[in-house]
């Protein structure tokens, strides 16, 4: 798959740990339902490897990146917030399976590329493997896709 598009929508997370798989499940829903977005836009299931296999290999064409993931927002499960990169603190989230932060490569990109994070408060991220989202987050997938449309359209107008 080529990542040489102006806009990237990347779902991050691990489907083996409950709600942590929210980002990949949103991307799966988009692809299964042939949902399209404005502009030269690519939809990517970044799973747990996005920081190292996508964000560290930037393409000249990239203008906007939207990341979909869970985050500790200290609010009710299912609450969705659109964040700027500087609102994500290292200790709160964005650690990959190797314990490395995804924000390092993103901070390297932020001066050249618009980056937004659509984060949702998880309900269930188990310590042991457990495949499948909670009902709360499953029900939030359509709303999240609506927000992705709004955020991307806003970024395209900047």
PDB file of C-alpha atoms in Angstrom:
ATOM      1  CA  UNK A   1       0.000   0.000   0.000  1.00  0.00           C
ATOM      2  CA  UNK A   2       1.262   3.437  -0.913  1.00  0.00           C
ATOM      3  CA  UNK A   3       1.100   6.184   1.695  1.00  0.00           C
ATOM      4  CA  UNK A   4       1.871   8.859  -0.911  1.00  0.00           C
ATOM      5  CA  UNK A   5      -1.358  10.845  -0.506  1.00  0.00           C
ATOM      6  CA  UNK A   6      -2.004  14.369   0.746  1.00  0.00           C
ATOM      7  CA  UNK A   7      -4.215  13.250   3.645  1.00  0.00           C
ATOM      8  CA  UNK A   8      -3.810  10.207   5.890  1.00  0.00           C
ATOM      9  CA  UNK A   9      -6.431   8.843   8.254  1.00  0.00           C
ATOM     10  CA  UNK A  10      -4.694   6.344  10.515  1.00  0.00           C
ATOM     11  CA  UNK A  11      -6.385   4.066  13.040  1.00  0.00           C
ATOM     12  CA  UNK A  12      -3.976   3.070  15.812  1.00  0.00           C
ATOM     13  CA  UNK A  13      -4.328   0.384  18.435  1.00  0.00           C
ATOM     14  CA  UNK A  14      -4.141  -3.288  19.265  1.00  0.00           C
ATOM     15  CA  UNK A  15      -7.221  -5.384  18.433  1.00  0.00           C
ATOM     16  CA  UNK A  16      -6.074  -8.029  20.925  1.00  0.00           C
ATOM     17  CA  UNK A  17      -6.822  -5.789  23.928  1.00  0.00           C
ATOM     18  CA  UNK A  18     -10.484  -4.794  23.906  1.00  0.00           C
ATOM     19  CA  UNK A  19     -11.130  -1.106  23.309  1.00  0.00           C
ATOM     20  CA  UNK A  20      -7.469  -0.534  22.401  1.00  0.00           C
ATOM     21  CA  UNK A  21      -8.516  -1.818  18.963  1.00  0.00           C
ATOM     22  CA  UNK A  22     -10.879   1.115  18.393  1.00  0.00           C
ATOM     23  CA  UNK A  23      -8.715   2.852  15.741  1.00  0.00           C
ATOM     24  CA  UNK A  24      -8.320  -0.272  13.563  1.00  0.00           C
ATOM     25  CA  UNK A  25     -12.049  -1.072  13.965  1.00  0.00           C
ATOM     26  CA  UNK A  26     -13.001   2.424  12.738  1.00  0.00           C
ATOM     27  CA  UNK A  27     -10.775   1.925   9.684  1.00  0.00           C
ATOM     28  CA  UNK A  28     -12.286  -1.527   9.091  1.00  0.00           C
ATOM     29  CA  UNK A  29     -15.809  -0.025   9.202  1.00  0.00           C
ATOM     30  CA  UNK A  30     -14.793   2.703   6.731  1.00  0.00           C
ATOM     31  CA  UNK A  31     -13.397   0.158   4.271  1.00  0.00           C
ATOM     32  CA  UNK A  32     -16.250  -2.358   4.612  1.00  0.00           C
ATOM     33  CA  UNK A  33     -18.823   0.354   3.971  1.00  0.00           C
ATOM     34  CA  UNK A  34     -16.877   2.060   1.145  1.00  0.00           C
ATOM     35  CA  UNK A  35     -16.987   5.386   2.983  1.00  0.00           C
ATOM     36  CA  UNK A  36     -15.053   8.039   1.087  1.00  0.00           C
ATOM     37  CA  UNK A  37     -13.462  11.317   2.130  1.00  0.00           C
ATOM     38  CA  UNK A  38     -12.731  14.558   0.312  1.00  0.00           C
ATOM     39  CA  UNK A  39      -9.337  15.256  -1.179  1.00  0.00           C
ATOM     40  CA  UNK A  40      -6.483  12.878  -1.953  1.00  0.00           C
ATOM     41  CA  UNK A  41      -7.081  10.796   1.158  1.00  0.00           C
ATOM     42  CA  UNK A  42      -5.731   7.410   2.216  1.00  0.00           C
ATOM     43  CA  UNK A  43      -7.238   5.341   5.047  1.00  0.00           C
ATOM     44  CA  UNK A  44      -4.729   3.185   6.952  1.00  0.00           C
ATOM     45  CA  UNK A  45      -5.022   0.542   9.648  1.00  0.00           C
ATOM     46  CA  UNK A  46      -1.872   1.492  11.530  1.00  0.00           C
ATOM     47  CA  UNK A  47      -2.510  -1.069  14.280  1.00  0.00           C
ATOM     48  CA  UNK A  48       0.399  -0.911  16.747  1.00  0.00           C
ATOM     49  CA  UNK A  49       3.104  -0.155  14.220  1.00  0.00           C
ATOM     50  CA  UNK A  50       2.067   3.265  12.969  1.00  0.00           C
ATOM     51  CA  UNK A  51       4.753   5.205  14.830  1.00  0.00           C
ATOM     52  CA  UNK A  52       7.640   3.305  13.357  1.00  0.00           C
ATOM     53  CA  UNK A  53       6.432   2.048  10.001  1.00  0.00           C
ATOM     54  CA  UNK A  54       4.389   5.011   8.854  1.00  0.00           C
ATOM     55  CA  UNK A  55       5.280   8.207  10.672  1.00  0.00           C
ATOM     56  CA  UNK A  56       9.050   7.743  10.444  1.00  0.00           C
ATOM     57  CA  UNK A  57       8.847   7.431   6.649  1.00  0.00           C
ATOM     58  CA  UNK A  58       7.222  10.738   5.677  1.00  0.00           C
ATOM     59  CA  UNK A  59       6.237  11.388   2.073  1.00  0.00           C
ATOM     60  CA  UNK A  60       6.679  14.749   0.342  1.00  0.00           C
ATOM     61  CA  UNK A  61       2.992  14.826  -0.544  1.00  0.00           C
ATOM     62  CA  UNK A  62       1.657  14.631   3.043  1.00  0.00           C
ATOM     63  CA  UNK A  63      -0.317  17.681   4.203  1.00  0.00           C
ATOM     64  CA  UNK A  64      -2.739  16.386   6.858  1.00  0.00           C
ATOM     65  CA  UNK A  65      -2.748  13.426   9.234  1.00  0.00           C
ATOM     66  CA  UNK A  66      -5.704  12.387  11.372  1.00  0.00           C
ATOM     67  CA  UNK A  67      -5.015   9.749  14.002  1.00  0.00           C
ATOM     68  CA  UNK A  68      -7.883   7.764  15.547  1.00  0.00           C
ATOM     69  CA  UNK A  69      -7.073   6.121  18.870  1.00  0.00           C
ATOM     70  CA  UNK A  70      -8.130   5.693  22.471  1.00  0.00           C
ATOM     71  CA  UNK A  71      -6.775   8.001  25.163  1.00  0.00           C
ATOM     72  CA  UNK A  72      -7.174   8.575  28.869  1.00  0.00           C
ATOM     73  CA  UNK A  73      -9.333  11.673  28.758  1.00  0.00           C
ATOM     74  CA  UNK A  74     -10.482  11.346  32.384  1.00  0.00           C
ATOM     75  CA  UNK A  75     -14.110  11.407  31.325  1.00  0.00           C
ATOM     76  CA  UNK A  76     -17.041   9.082  30.600  1.00  0.00           C
ATOM     77  CA  UNK A  77     -16.262   6.055  28.367  1.00  0.00           C
ATOM     78  CA  UNK A  78     -17.192   6.842  24.777  1.00  0.00           C
ATOM     79  CA  UNK A  79     -16.420  10.552  25.039  1.00  0.00           C
ATOM     80  CA  UNK A  80     -14.706  11.736  21.859  1.00  0.00           C
ATOM     81  CA  UNK A  81     -12.346  14.706  21.667  1.00  0.00           C
ATOM     82  CA  UNK A  82     -10.356  16.189  18.817  1.00  0.00           C
ATOM     83  CA  UNK A  83      -6.884  17.071  20.046  1.00  0.00           C
ATOM     84  CA  UNK A  84      -3.855  18.848  18.714  1.00  0.00           C
ATOM     85  CA  UNK A  85      -0.536  17.054  19.103  1.00  0.00           C
ATOM     86  CA  UNK A  86       0.605  19.433  21.844  1.00  0.00           C
ATOM     87  CA  UNK A  87      -2.388  18.352  23.956  1.00  0.00           C
ATOM     88  CA  UNK A  88      -1.120  14.752  24.147  1.00  0.00           C
ATOM     89  CA  UNK A  89       1.293  14.227  27.002  1.00  0.00           C
ATOM     90  CA  UNK A  90       3.861  11.464  26.832  1.00  0.00           C
ATOM     91  CA  UNK A  91       2.752   9.804  30.036  1.00  0.00           C
ATOM     92  CA  UNK A  92      -0.930   9.651  29.042  1.00  0.00           C
ATOM     93  CA  UNK A  93      -0.890   7.572  25.859  1.00  0.00           C
ATOM     94  CA  UNK A  94       0.723   6.806  22.569  1.00  0.00           C
ATOM     95  CA  UNK A  95       3.082   4.077  23.627  1.00  0.00           C
ATOM     96  CA  UNK A  96       3.544   1.280  21.157  1.00  0.00           C
ATOM     97  CA  UNK A  97       3.903  -2.401  22.032  1.00  0.00           C
ATOM     98  CA  UNK A  98       7.595  -1.884  22.634  1.00  0.00           C
ATOM     99  CA  UNK A  99       6.945   0.918  25.105  1.00  0.00           C
ATOM    100  CA  UNK A 100       8.076   3.619  22.702  1.00  0.00           C
ATOM    101  CA  UNK A 101       6.151   6.829  22.273  1.00  0.00           C
ATOM    102  CA  UNK A 102       4.403   7.597  19.001  1.00  0.00           C
ATOM    103  CA  UNK A 103       4.704  11.282  19.653  1.00  0.00           C
ATOM    104  CA  UNK A 104       8.419  11.398  18.829  1.00  0.00           C
ATOM    105  CA  UNK A 105       8.000  10.892  15.070  1.00  0.00           C
ATOM    106  CA  UNK A 106       4.837  13.004  15.095  1.00  0.00           C
ATOM    107  CA  UNK A 107       6.648  15.920  16.741  1.00  0.00           C
ATOM    108  CA  UNK A 108       9.245  15.692  13.987  1.00  0.00           C
ATOM    109  CA  UNK A 109       6.437  16.099  11.439  1.00  0.00           C
ATOM    110  CA  UNK A 110       4.317  18.761  13.125  1.00  0.00           C
ATOM    111  CA  UNK A 111       6.068  21.780  11.593  1.00  0.00           C
ATOM    112  CA  UNK A 112       5.470  20.469   8.059  1.00  0.00           C
ATOM    113  CA  UNK A 113       2.144  18.636   8.375  1.00  0.00           C
ATOM    114  CA  UNK A 114      -1.183  19.398  10.072  1.00  0.00           C
ATOM    115  CA  UNK A 115      -1.847  16.700  12.678  1.00  0.00           C
ATOM    116  CA  UNK A 116      -5.108  16.102  14.554  1.00  0.00           C
ATOM    117  CA  UNK A 117      -5.925  13.297  16.948  1.00  0.00           C
ATOM    118  CA  UNK A 118      -9.460  12.012  17.372  1.00  0.00           C
ATOM    119  CA  UNK A 119      -9.348  10.350  20.765  1.00  0.00           C
ATOM    120  CA  UNK A 120     -12.011   8.383  22.598  1.00  0.00           C
ATOM    121  CA  UNK A 121     -12.181   7.435  26.250  1.00  0.00           C
ATOM    122  CA  UNK A 122     -12.077   3.609  26.435  1.00  0.00           C
ATOM    123  CA  UNK A 123     -14.321   1.532  28.651  1.00  0.00           C
ATOM    124  CA  UNK A 124     -12.387  -1.748  28.661  1.00  0.00           C
ATOM    125  CA  UNK A 125      -8.667  -2.223  28.039  1.00  0.00           C
ATOM    126  CA  UNK A 126      -7.917  -5.557  29.715  1.00  0.00           C
ATOM    127  CA  UNK A 127      -4.519  -6.689  30.958  1.00  0.00           C
ATOM    128  CA  UNK A 128      -5.049 -10.071  29.307  1.00  0.00           C
ATOM    129  CA  UNK A 129      -5.880 -10.565  25.631  1.00  0.00           C
ATOM    130  CA  UNK A 130      -9.564 -10.046  24.887  1.00  0.00           C
ATOM    131  CA  UNK A 131     -10.661  -9.437  21.323  1.00  0.00           C
ATOM    132  CA  UNK A 132     -13.565  -7.100  20.680  1.00  0.00           C
ATOM    133  CA  UNK A 133     -14.676  -3.590  21.551  1.00  0.00           C
ATOM    134  CA  UNK A 134     -17.074  -2.775  24.368  1.00  0.00           C
ATOM    135  CA  UNK A 135     -20.622  -1.995  23.235  1.00  0.00           C
ATOM    136  CA  UNK A 136     -20.035   1.628  24.221  1.00  0.00           C
ATOM    137  CA  UNK A 137     -17.164   2.080  21.765  1.00  0.00           C
ATOM    138  CA  UNK A 138     -18.758  -0.052  19.040  1.00  0.00           C
ATOM    139  CA  UNK A 139     -21.752   2.291  19.080  1.00  0.00           C
ATOM    140  CA  UNK A 140     -19.411   5.317  18.727  1.00  0.00           C
ATOM    141  CA  UNK A 141     -17.878   4.211  15.404  1.00  0.00           C
ATOM    142  CA  UNK A 142     -20.415   6.055  13.151  1.00  0.00           C
ATOM    143  CA  UNK A 143     -20.099   9.259  15.231  1.00  0.00           C
ATOM    144  CA  UNK A 144     -16.318   9.027  15.029  1.00  0.00           C
ATOM    145  CA  UNK A 145     -16.484   8.759  11.231  1.00  0.00           C
ATOM    146  CA  UNK A 146     -18.711  11.853  11.119  1.00  0.00           C
ATOM    147  CA  UNK A 147     -16.097  13.686  13.207  1.00  0.00           C
ATOM    148  CA  UNK A 148     -13.305  12.495  10.874  1.00  0.00           C
ATOM    149  CA  UNK A 149     -15.248  14.016   7.952  1.00  0.00           C
ATOM    150  CA  UNK A 150     -15.657  17.328   9.815  1.00  0.00           C
ATOM    151  CA  UNK A 151     -12.023  17.498  10.923  1.00  0.00           C
ATOM    152  CA  UNK A 152     -10.647  16.596   7.483  1.00  0.00           C
ATOM    153  CA  UNK A 153     -12.895  19.114   5.718  1.00  0.00           C
ATOM    154  CA  UNK A 154     -11.725  21.775   8.178  1.00  0.00           C
ATOM    155  CA  UNK A 155      -8.080  20.854   7.577  1.00  0.00           C
ATOM    156  CA  UNK A 156      -8.597  21.008   3.789  1.00  0.00           C
ATOM    157  CA  UNK A 157      -9.861  24.590   4.107  1.00  0.00           C
ATOM    158  CA  UNK A 158      -6.785  25.786   6.057  1.00  0.00           C
TER     159      UNK A 158
END
